[in-house]
Amino acid sequence: MTGPHERPRRLRTTPAMRRLVAQTRLSAADLVLPVFVREDIDEPAPIGSMPGVVQHTRDSLKRAAHEAVEAGIGGLMLFGVPAPEHKDAEGTWGTRPDGILNLALQDLRSEVGDATVLMADLCLDEFTDHGHCGVLDSQGRVDNDATLERYADMALAQAAAGAHVVGPSGMMDGQVAVIRGALDGAGFAEVAVLAYTAKYASAYYGPFREAVGSSLQGDRKTYQQDPANATESLRELRLDLAEGADLVMVKPALPYLDVLRQVADLADVPVAAYQVSGEYAQLEAAAERGWLDRDRAVLESLTSIRRAGAQIVLTYYAVHAAGLLRG
Ligand code: PBG
């Protein structure tokens, strides 16, 4: 007999065989859909750099939430887009119960209840007129500890509005501990914290800034991580776990699969990854030109993120992918 003894191709012969031996599986329940809700519009507004994604009105968001529940996806992550006159230096409308994000949380909690997991972005950048994730000191620097006080208030406002999970995305030191303490002190011990553990200062957030009408001038490099660093993410992980994070996240996803793998190997809580706006835009732009097969590339990228260690994936494709998985 000629030829090799071991033949890995034997396990690739038929679709049924490939399905049987597939090591990584995707299911709708692992996917979380980020959604935007905007205050000063009467109709959903398309986002130019994210074809197929819209800024919702409160009504269209309710319909999208029902669609998400029907699709069986794991959850929704809400971002608020306030009217320009509702932005100020402290991001006051992020903590007011009548701020757009808190109103939308109330809407969805009464609309879909506990049928899906409602997550709220806990960050000031959409609500500040300078666009930073925190409040500024007299010299214009992001003031870590003053920001923590605002985050504590924001956590309470979001919990009161019905969030099951709050997701601090501002990368302030100590944010998880302060938020946990505030929630516990106010009777919200059941509200979970999804920590943005490794969050890089990334060009891939570009389209998101359009999606939330960001006012940011400059960058976030004094609080988000340098793309050159991996080990630092393990330090962030150690701190977030010690501070009581219930879930941890790596963001962006595809350019940081190595970081995701290292975090997943060490974390004893569920690990999430965020396929961000620029990852979405990149796939959409190529698909629109016919240069990539959209659906195959979507499933391949999500599978890769799961394979690298993410149990949960935040993706603008969540509902679309759920449809593909149903076949
Ligand atoms: C900050 C926040 C950002 C994203 C999620 N939360 C933007 C930023 O850090 O500049 C980006 C998400 C995406 O690009 O899809 N609130």
CSV table of C-alpha atoms and ligand atoms in Angstrom, one decimal:
chain,number,residue,atom,x,y,z
A,1,MET,CA,0.0,0.0,0.0
A,2,THR,CA,1.2,3.5,-0.8
A,3,GLY,CA,0.2,6.7,0.7
A,4,PRO,CA,-0.1,7.9,4.3
A,5,HIS,CA,-1.4,5.9,7.2
A,6,GLU,CA,-3.1,8.8,8.9
A,7,ARG,CA,-5.7,10.4,6.7
A,8,PRO,CA,-7.3,13.5,8.4
A,9,ARG,CA,-9.4,13.9,5.3
A,10,ARG,CA,-11.5,10.9,6.4
A,11,LEU,CA,-13.3,13.2,8.8
A,12,ARG,CA,-14.1,15.8,6.1
A,13,THR,CA,-15.8,13.5,3.7
A,14,THR,CA,-19.5,14.5,4.1
A,15,PRO,CA,-21.5,17.4,5.6
A,16,ALA,CA,-22.8,15.0,8.2
A,17,MET,CA,-19.3,13.9,9.2
A,18,ARG,CA,-18.1,17.5,9.3
A,19,ARG,CA,-21.0,18.4,11.5
A,20,LEU,CA,-20.4,15.5,13.8
A,21,VAL,CA,-16.7,16.5,14.4
A,22,ALA,CA,-17.2,20.3,14.5
A,23,GLN,CA,-15.4,21.4,17.7
A,24,THR,CA,-16.8,24.9,17.8
A,25,ARG,CA,-20.5,25.5,17.5
A,26,LEU,CA,-22.4,28.7,17.1
A,27,SER,CA,-25.8,29.2,18.4
A,28,ALA,CA,-28.2,32.1,18.5
A,29,ALA,CA,-28.2,32.0,22.3
A,30,ASP,CA,-24.5,33.0,22.4
A,31,LEU,CA,-25.1,36.2,20.4
A,32,VAL,CA,-25.9,39.6,21.8
A,33,LEU,CA,-27.1,42.4,19.6
A,34,PRO,CA,-25.9,46.0,20.2
A,35,VAL,CA,-28.7,48.5,19.5
A,36,PHE,CA,-28.8,52.3,19.4
A,37,VAL,CA,-31.8,54.4,20.5
A,38,ARG,CA,-31.9,58.0,19.6
A,39,GLU,CA,-33.9,60.8,21.2
A,40,ASP,CA,-34.7,63.4,18.6
A,41,ILE,CA,-36.0,61.4,15.7
A,42,ASP,CA,-39.5,60.2,14.5
A,43,GLU,CA,-38.3,57.5,12.1
A,44,PRO,CA,-35.3,55.0,12.5
A,45,ALA,CA,-32.2,56.7,11.0
A,46,PRO,CA,-29.7,54.7,8.9
A,47,ILE,CA,-26.0,54.8,9.9
A,48,GLY,CA,-24.0,55.5,6.7
A,49,SER,CA,-20.9,53.6,7.7
A,50,MET,CA,-22.9,50.6,9.1
A,51,PRO,CA,-25.3,49.6,6.3
A,52,GLY,CA,-28.3,47.7,7.7
A,53,VAL,CA,-27.9,49.2,11.2
A,54,VAL,CA,-30.1,52.0,12.4
A,55,GLN,CA,-30.5,54.4,15.2
A,56,HIS,CA,-33.9,53.4,16.6
A,57,THR,CA,-36.8,55.4,17.9
A,58,ARG,CA,-38.2,54.2,21.2
A,59,ASP,CA,-41.0,52.5,19.2
A,60,SER,CA,-38.8,50.9,16.5
A,61,LEU,CA,-36.5,49.6,19.3
A,62,LYS,CA,-39.4,47.8,20.9
A,63,ARG,CA,-40.1,46.1,17.6
A,64,ALA,CA,-36.4,45.2,17.3
A,65,ALA,CA,-36.5,43.7,20.8
A,66,HIS,CA,-39.4,41.4,19.9
A,67,GLU,CA,-37.6,40.4,16.7
A,68,ALA,CA,-34.5,39.6,18.8
A,69,VAL,CA,-36.5,37.5,21.3
A,70,GLU,CA,-38.2,35.6,18.3
A,71,ALA,CA,-34.7,34.9,16.9
A,72,GLY,CA,-33.7,33.4,20.2
A,73,ILE,CA,-30.5,35.5,20.6
A,74,GLY,CA,-28.9,35.8,24.0
A,75,GLY,CA,-29.4,39.5,24.7
A,76,LEU,CA,-29.4,43.1,23.7
A,77,MET,CA,-26.8,45.8,24.6
A,78,LEU,CA,-28.4,49.3,24.6
A,79,PHE,CA,-26.6,52.5,23.7
A,80,GLY,CA,-28.4,55.8,24.0
A,81,VAL,CA,-28.0,58.8,21.6
A,82,PRO,CA,-29.3,61.9,23.4
A,83,ALA,CA,-30.5,65.1,21.6
A,84,PRO,CA,-27.6,67.6,21.2
A,85,GLU,CA,-29.1,69.9,23.9
A,86,HIS,CA,-29.0,67.0,26.3
A,87,LYS,CA,-25.2,66.7,26.3
A,88,ASP,CA,-23.2,68.5,28.9
A,89,ALA,CA,-19.8,68.3,30.6
A,90,GLU,CA,-21.0,65.8,33.3
A,91,GLY,CA,-23.2,63.7,31.0
A,92,THR,CA,-26.2,64.5,33.2
A,93,TRP,CA,-28.7,62.9,30.9
A,94,GLY,CA,-27.0,59.5,31.3
A,95,THR,CA,-28.0,59.3,34.9
A,96,ARG,CA,-31.4,61.0,34.7
A,97,PRO,CA,-34.4,58.6,34.8
A,98,ASP,CA,-35.8,60.5,31.8
A,99,GLY,CA,-32.6,60.2,29.8
A,100,ILE,CA,-33.1,58.3,26.5
A,101,LEU,CA,-31.1,55.2,27.5
A,102,ASN,CA,-33.0,54.8,30.8
A,103,LEU,CA,-36.4,55.4,29.1
A,104,ALA,CA,-35.6,52.8,26.5
A,105,LEU,CA,-34.5,50.3,29.2
A,106,GLN,CA,-37.9,50.8,30.9
A,107,ASP,CA,-39.7,50.3,27.6
A,108,LEU,CA,-37.9,47.1,26.9
A,109,ARG,CA,-38.2,45.7,30.4
A,110,SER,CA,-42.0,46.2,30.3
A,111,GLU,CA,-42.2,45.0,26.7
A,112,VAL,CA,-40.1,41.8,26.8
A,113,GLY,CA,-39.6,41.3,30.5
A,114,ASP,CA,-37.1,38.5,31.3
A,115,ALA,CA,-37.4,36.9,27.8
A,116,THR,CA,-34.0,38.1,26.9
A,117,VAL,CA,-31.1,39.7,28.8
A,118,LEU,CA,-31.1,43.5,28.8
A,119,MET,CA,-27.6,45.0,29.0
A,120,ALA,CA,-26.9,48.7,29.2
A,121,ASP,CA,-23.7,50.5,28.1
A,122,LEU,CA,-22.5,52.2,31.3
A,123,CYS,CA,-20.3,55.0,29.9
A,124,LEU,CA,-20.6,58.8,29.7
A,125,ASP,CA,-19.3,59.4,26.2
A,126,GLU,CA,-22.6,59.5,24.5
A,127,PHE,CA,-23.9,62.0,27.0
A,128,THR,CA,-20.9,64.4,27.4
A,129,ASP,CA,-20.5,67.4,25.1
A,130,HIS,CA,-16.7,66.8,25.0
A,131,GLY,CA,-17.3,63.1,24.1
A,132,HIS,CA,-15.0,61.6,26.6
A,133,CYS,CA,-16.0,58.5,28.7
A,134,GLY,CA,-15.6,60.4,31.9
A,135,VAL,CA,-15.6,63.9,33.4
A,136,LEU,CA,-12.7,66.2,33.0
A,137,ASP,CA,-10.5,68.0,35.5
A,138,SER,CA,-9.5,71.6,35.4
A,139,GLN,CA,-6.8,70.8,32.9
A,140,GLY,CA,-9.0,68.9,30.6
A,141,ARG,CA,-7.8,65.4,31.6
A,142,VAL,CA,-10.2,62.6,32.2
A,143,ASP,CA,-10.5,62.5,36.0
A,144,ASN,CA,-10.6,58.8,37.0
A,145,ASP,CA,-12.1,59.1,40.5
A,146,ALA,CA,-14.6,61.8,39.8
A,147,THR,CA,-15.8,59.7,36.9
A,148,LEU,CA,-16.3,56.7,39.2
A,149,GLU,CA,-18.9,58.7,41.2
A,150,ARG,CA,-20.8,59.3,38.0
A,151,TYR,CA,-20.6,55.7,37.0
A,152,ALA,CA,-22.1,54.7,40.4
A,153,ASP,CA,-25.0,56.9,39.7
A,154,MET,CA,-25.4,55.6,36.2
A,155,ALA,CA,-25.4,52.0,37.4
A,156,LEU,CA,-28.2,52.8,39.8
A,157,ALA,CA,-30.2,54.6,37.2
A,158,GLN,CA,-29.8,51.7,34.7
A,159,ALA,CA,-30.7,49.1,37.4
A,160,ALA,CA,-33.8,51.1,38.4
A,161,ALA,CA,-34.8,51.3,34.7
A,162,GLY,CA,-34.7,47.5,34.4
A,163,ALA,CA,-31.2,46.5,33.1
A,164,HIS,CA,-30.3,42.9,34.0
A,165,VAL,CA,-26.6,43.6,33.2
A,166,VAL,CA,-24.6,46.8,33.2
A,167,GLY,CA,-21.6,47.1,31.0
A,168,PRO,CA,-19.0,49.6,32.1
A,169,SER,CA,-17.0,50.4,28.9
A,170,GLY,CA,-15.0,53.5,30.0
A,171,MET,CA,-11.8,51.8,31.2
A,172,MET,CA,-11.6,53.8,34.4
A,173,ASP,CA,-9.5,52.1,37.1
A,174,GLY,CA,-11.7,50.7,39.9
A,175,GLN,CA,-14.9,51.0,37.9
A,176,VAL,CA,-16.2,47.5,38.6
A,177,ALA,CA,-15.7,47.7,42.4
A,178,VAL,CA,-17.4,51.1,42.6
A,179,ILE,CA,-20.4,49.9,40.5
A,180,ARG,CA,-20.7,46.6,42.4
A,181,GLY,CA,-20.7,48.5,45.7
A,182,ALA,CA,-23.3,51.0,44.5
A,183,LEU,CA,-25.6,48.3,43.2
A,184,ASP,CA,-25.3,46.2,46.3
A,185,GLY,CA,-25.9,49.2,48.6
A,186,ALA,CA,-29.1,50.0,46.8
A,187,GLY,CA,-30.7,46.6,46.8
A,188,PHE,CA,-29.6,45.6,43.2
A,189,ALA,CA,-27.5,42.7,44.2
A,190,GLU,CA,-29.0,40.7,41.3
A,191,VAL,CA,-27.8,43.0,38.6
A,192,ALA,CA,-24.7,41.6,36.9
A,193,VAL,CA,-21.6,43.5,35.8
A,194,LEU,CA,-20.2,42.8,32.4
A,195,ALA,CA,-16.7,44.3,32.6
A,196,TYR,CA,-15.0,45.6,29.5
A,197,THR,CA,-11.8,44.0,30.7
A,198,ALA,CA,-9.5,44.4,27.7
A,199,LYS,CA,-10.6,47.4,25.6
A,200,TYR,CA,-8.2,48.8,23.1
A,201,ALA,CA,-7.9,52.3,21.7
A,202,SER,CA,-9.0,51.1,18.3
A,203,ALA,CA,-9.5,52.6,14.9
A,204,TYR,CA,-12.3,49.9,14.5
A,205,TYR,CA,-14.6,52.0,16.6
A,206,GLY,CA,-14.8,54.6,13.8
A,207,PRO,CA,-18.4,53.8,12.6
A,208,PHE,CA,-19.7,53.6,16.1
A,209,ARG,CA,-18.7,57.2,16.6
A,210,GLU,CA,-21.1,58.1,13.8
A,211,ALA,CA,-23.7,55.8,15.2
A,212,VAL,CA,-23.8,57.7,18.5
A,213,GLY,CA,-23.2,61.1,17.1
A,214,SER,CA,-20.0,61.4,19.2
A,215,SER,CA,-18.6,64.8,19.9
A,216,LEU,CA,-15.1,63.5,20.6
A,217,GLN,CA,-12.1,65.5,19.5
A,218,GLY,CA,-8.8,63.8,20.0
A,219,ASP,CA,-8.5,60.2,21.3
A,220,ARG,CA,-9.0,57.9,24.3
A,221,LYS,CA,-5.4,56.7,24.6
A,222,THR,CA,-5.1,57.8,28.2
A,223,TYR,CA,-7.7,55.3,29.3
A,224,GLN,CA,-8.1,52.6,26.6
A,225,GLN,CA,-5.3,50.2,26.0
A,226,ASP,CA,-2.4,50.4,23.5
A,227,PRO,CA,-2.8,47.8,20.7
A,228,ALA,CA,0.8,46.9,21.2
A,229,ASN,CA,0.1,45.4,24.7
A,230,ALA,CA,-1.2,41.9,25.5
A,231,THR,CA,0.1,41.2,29.1
A,232,GLU,CA,-1.6,44.3,30.4
A,233,SER,CA,-5.0,42.6,29.6
A,234,LEU,CA,-4.2,39.9,32.1
A,235,ARG,CA,-3.6,42.6,34.7
A,236,GLU,CA,-7.0,44.2,33.8
A,237,LEU,CA,-8.5,40.7,34.1
A,238,ARG,CA,-7.1,40.1,37.5
A,239,LEU,CA,-8.4,43.4,38.8
A,240,ASP,CA,-11.9,43.0,37.3
A,241,LEU,CA,-12.3,39.5,38.8
A,242,ALA,CA,-11.1,40.8,42.2
A,243,GLU,CA,-13.5,43.7,42.0
A,244,GLY,CA,-16.4,41.3,41.3
A,245,ALA,CA,-17.0,41.2,37.6
A,246,ASP,CA,-19.6,38.6,36.6
A,247,LEU,CA,-18.6,38.5,33.0
A,248,VAL,CA,-15.5,39.8,31.2
A,249,MET,CA,-15.1,41.1,27.7
A,250,VAL,CA,-12.4,41.6,25.1
A,251,LYS,CA,-12.9,44.3,22.5
A,252,PRO,CA,-12.4,44.5,19.5
A,253,ALA,CA,-12.6,40.8,18.6
A,254,LEU,CA,-11.0,39.7,15.4
A,255,PRO,CA,-7.8,41.8,15.6
A,256,TYR,CA,-7.4,40.7,19.3
A,257,LEU,CA,-7.9,36.9,19.1
A,258,ASP,CA,-4.6,36.3,20.9
A,259,VAL,CA,-5.7,38.4,23.8
A,260,LEU,CA,-9.1,36.7,23.9
A,261,ARG,CA,-7.4,33.3,24.1
A,262,GLN,CA,-5.2,34.4,26.9
A,263,VAL,CA,-8.1,35.9,28.9
A,264,ALA,CA,-10.3,32.8,28.2
A,265,ASP,CA,-7.5,30.5,29.6
A,266,LEU,CA,-7.5,32.4,32.9
A,267,ALA,CA,-11.0,33.6,33.5
A,268,ASP,CA,-13.4,31.6,35.7
A,269,VAL,CA,-16.4,33.6,34.6
A,270,PRO,CA,-18.0,33.7,31.1
A,271,VAL,CA,-15.9,35.5,28.6
A,272,ALA,CA,-17.4,37.7,25.9
A,273,ALA,CA,-15.9,39.4,22.8
A,274,TYR,CA,-17.3,42.4,20.9
A,275,GLN,CA,-17.2,42.3,17.1
A,276,VAL,CA,-17.2,46.1,16.8
A,277,SER,CA,-18.6,48.6,14.3
A,278,GLY,CA,-15.4,48.7,12.2
A,279,GLU,CA,-15.3,44.9,11.9
A,280,TYR,CA,-18.9,45.0,10.7
A,281,ALA,CA,-18.2,47.9,8.3
A,282,GLN,CA,-15.2,46.1,6.8
A,283,LEU,CA,-17.3,43.0,6.0
A,284,GLU,CA,-20.2,45.0,4.7
A,285,ALA,CA,-18.0,47.1,2.4
A,286,ALA,CA,-16.3,44.0,0.9
A,287,ALA,CA,-19.6,42.1,0.6
A,288,GLU,CA,-21.3,45.1,-1.1
A,289,ARG,CA,-18.6,45.1,-3.8
A,290,GLY,CA,-19.0,41.4,-4.2
A,291,TRP,CA,-15.5,40.8,-2.9
A,292,LEU,CA,-16.5,38.6,0.0
A,293,ASP,CA,-19.5,36.2,0.5
A,294,ARG,CA,-21.2,38.0,3.3
A,295,ASP,CA,-22.9,35.1,5.0
A,296,ARG,CA,-19.9,32.8,4.9
A,297,ALA,CA,-17.6,35.5,6.2
A,298,VAL,CA,-20.1,36.4,9.0
A,299,LEU,CA,-20.3,32.8,10.2
A,300,GLU,CA,-16.5,32.3,9.8
A,301,SER,CA,-15.7,35.4,11.8
A,302,LEU,CA,-18.1,34.5,14.6
A,303,THR,CA,-16.9,30.9,14.7
A,304,SER,CA,-13.3,32.2,14.9
A,305,ILE,CA,-14.2,34.4,17.8
A,306,ARG,CA,-15.9,31.5,19.6
A,307,ARG,CA,-12.9,29.2,18.8
A,308,ALA,CA,-10.5,31.7,20.3
A,309,GLY,CA,-12.4,31.5,23.6
A,310,ALA,CA,-15.4,33.7,23.6
A,311,GLN,CA,-18.5,32.0,25.0
A,312,ILE,CA,-20.6,35.1,24.2
A,313,VAL,CA,-20.2,37.4,21.1
A,314,LEU,CA,-21.6,40.9,20.8
A,315,THR,CA,-22.3,41.4,17.1
A,316,TYR,CA,-24.4,43.7,14.9
A,317,TYR,CA,-25.0,40.5,12.9
A,318,ALA,CA,-26.7,38.7,15.9
A,319,VAL,CA,-30.2,38.5,14.4
A,320,HIS,CA,-29.0,37.9,10.9
A,321,ALA,CA,-26.6,35.1,12.0
A,322,ALA,CA,-29.4,33.5,14.0
A,323,GLY,CA,-31.4,33.4,10.8
A,324,LEU,CA,-28.4,31.8,9.0
A,325,LEU,CA,-28.0,29.2,11.8
A,326,ARG,CA,-31.7,28.2,11.5
A,327,GLY,CA,-30.9,27.5,7.9
B,1,PBG,C1,-17.9,53.6,24.6
B,1,PBG,C2,-18.0,52.5,23.6
B,1,PBG,C3,-17.5,52.5,22.3
B,1,PBG,C4,-17.9,51.3,21.7
B,1,PBG,C5,-18.7,50.7,22.7
B,1,PBG,N1,-18.7,51.4,23.8
B,1,PBG,C6,-16.7,53.5,21.6
B,1,PBG,C7,-15.4,54.0,22.1
B,1,PBG,O1,-14.8,53.4,23.0
B,1,PBG,O2,-14.9,54.9,21.5
B,1,PBG,C8,-17.5,50.9,20.4
B,1,PBG,C9,-18.4,49.8,19.8
B,1,PBG,C10,-18.2,49.6,18.3
B,1,PBG,O3,-17.3,50.2,17.7
B,1,PBG,O4,-19.0,48.8,17.8
B,1,PBG,N2,-19.1,53.9,25.2
